[in-house]
């Protein structure tokens, strides 16, 4: 897995990156043992990965 972009590779390895993005985002948001700051950072990375995937799909 690419250590620089693990979320990109994770989403691309899914048969449906769109639903995986939603599921992963929801899973991060509902974690009980994680600080709000950590959730925000993880969600920002997931959103950035999803945006990169969407941009590449339209090229």
PDB file of C-alpha atoms in Angstrom:
ATOM      1  CA  UNK A   1       0.000   0.000   0.000  1.00  0.00           C
ATOM      2  CA  UNK A   2       1.226   3.491  -0.791  1.00  0.00           C
ATOM      3  CA  UNK A   3       2.181   4.991   2.566  1.00  0.00           C
ATOM      4  CA  UNK A   4       1.669   8.515   1.236  1.00  0.00           C
ATOM      5  CA  UNK A   5      -1.917   7.915   0.125  1.00  0.00           C
ATOM      6  CA  UNK A   6      -3.383   4.957   2.011  1.00  0.00           C
ATOM      7  CA  UNK A   7      -6.970   6.215   1.726  1.00  0.00           C
ATOM      8  CA  UNK A   8      -6.695   6.584  -2.049  1.00  0.00           C
ATOM      9  CA  UNK A   9      -5.530   2.998  -2.374  1.00  0.00           C
ATOM     10  CA  UNK A  10      -8.120   1.770   0.105  1.00  0.00           C
ATOM     11  CA  UNK A  11     -10.975   3.420  -1.776  1.00  0.00           C
ATOM     12  CA  UNK A  12      -9.648   2.326  -5.165  1.00  0.00           C
ATOM     13  CA  UNK A  13      -9.407  -1.280  -3.992  1.00  0.00           C
ATOM     14  CA  UNK A  14     -13.154  -1.283  -3.431  1.00  0.00           C
ATOM     15  CA  UNK A  15     -15.584  -2.368  -6.163  1.00  0.00           C
ATOM     16  CA  UNK A  16     -17.540   0.833  -5.413  1.00  0.00           C
ATOM     17  CA  UNK A  17     -15.315   3.676  -4.144  1.00  0.00           C
ATOM     18  CA  UNK A  18     -18.339   5.965  -3.736  1.00  0.00           C
ATOM     19  CA  UNK A  19     -20.147   3.781  -1.213  1.00  0.00           C
ATOM     20  CA  UNK A  20     -16.843   2.922   0.460  1.00  0.00           C
ATOM     21  CA  UNK A  21     -16.183   6.636   0.935  1.00  0.00           C
ATOM     22  CA  UNK A  22     -19.548   7.045   2.638  1.00  0.00           C
ATOM     23  CA  UNK A  23     -19.110   3.961   4.812  1.00  0.00           C
ATOM     24  CA  UNK A  24     -15.584   4.887   5.849  1.00  0.00           C
ATOM     25  CA  UNK A  25     -16.604   8.455   6.673  1.00  0.00           C
ATOM     26  CA  UNK A  26     -19.516   7.239   8.771  1.00  0.00           C
ATOM     27  CA  UNK A  27     -17.318   4.702  10.569  1.00  0.00           C
ATOM     28  CA  UNK A  28     -14.767   7.374  11.452  1.00  0.00           C
ATOM     29  CA  UNK A  29     -17.472   9.771  12.627  1.00  0.00           C
ATOM     30  CA  UNK A  30     -19.085   7.215  14.945  1.00  0.00           C
ATOM     31  CA  UNK A  31     -15.878   6.035  16.650  1.00  0.00           C
ATOM     32  CA  UNK A  32     -16.333   6.418  20.404  1.00  0.00           C
ATOM     33  CA  UNK A  33     -12.706   6.124  21.516  1.00  0.00           C
ATOM     34  CA  UNK A  34     -11.273   8.795  19.191  1.00  0.00           C
ATOM     35  CA  UNK A  35     -10.996  12.525  19.848  1.00  0.00           C
ATOM     36  CA  UNK A  36     -12.921  14.988  17.725  1.00  0.00           C
ATOM     37  CA  UNK A  37      -9.632  16.387  16.435  1.00  0.00           C
ATOM     38  CA  UNK A  38      -8.457  12.933  15.327  1.00  0.00           C
ATOM     39  CA  UNK A  39     -11.804  12.314  13.620  1.00  0.00           C
ATOM     40  CA  UNK A  40     -11.552  15.638  11.809  1.00  0.00           C
ATOM     41  CA  UNK A  41      -8.023  14.883  10.607  1.00  0.00           C
ATOM     42  CA  UNK A  42      -8.995  11.413   9.393  1.00  0.00           C
ATOM     43  CA  UNK A  43     -12.098  12.731   7.640  1.00  0.00           C
ATOM     44  CA  UNK A  44     -10.068  15.442   5.906  1.00  0.00           C
ATOM     45  CA  UNK A  45      -7.714  12.777   4.560  1.00  0.00           C
ATOM     46  CA  UNK A  46     -10.611  10.617   3.371  1.00  0.00           C
ATOM     47  CA  UNK A  47     -12.264  13.583   1.643  1.00  0.00           C
ATOM     48  CA  UNK A  48      -8.974  14.541  -0.033  1.00  0.00           C
ATOM     49  CA  UNK A  49      -8.539  10.962  -1.238  1.00  0.00           C
ATOM     50  CA  UNK A  50     -12.084  10.851  -2.583  1.00  0.00           C
ATOM     51  CA  UNK A  51     -11.613  14.179  -4.379  1.00  0.00           C
ATOM     52  CA  UNK A  52      -8.435  12.853  -5.989  1.00  0.00           C
ATOM     53  CA  UNK A  53     -10.243   9.723  -7.151  1.00  0.00           C
ATOM     54  CA  UNK A  54     -13.136  11.742  -8.587  1.00  0.00           C
ATOM     55  CA  UNK A  55     -10.767  14.089 -10.429  1.00  0.00           C
ATOM     56  CA  UNK A  56      -8.918  11.140 -11.943  1.00  0.00           C
ATOM     57  CA  UNK A  57     -12.191   9.526 -13.044  1.00  0.00           C
ATOM     58  CA  UNK A  58     -13.077  12.601 -15.096  1.00  0.00           C
ATOM     59  CA  UNK A  59      -9.786  12.779 -16.992  1.00  0.00           C
TER      60      UNK A  59
END
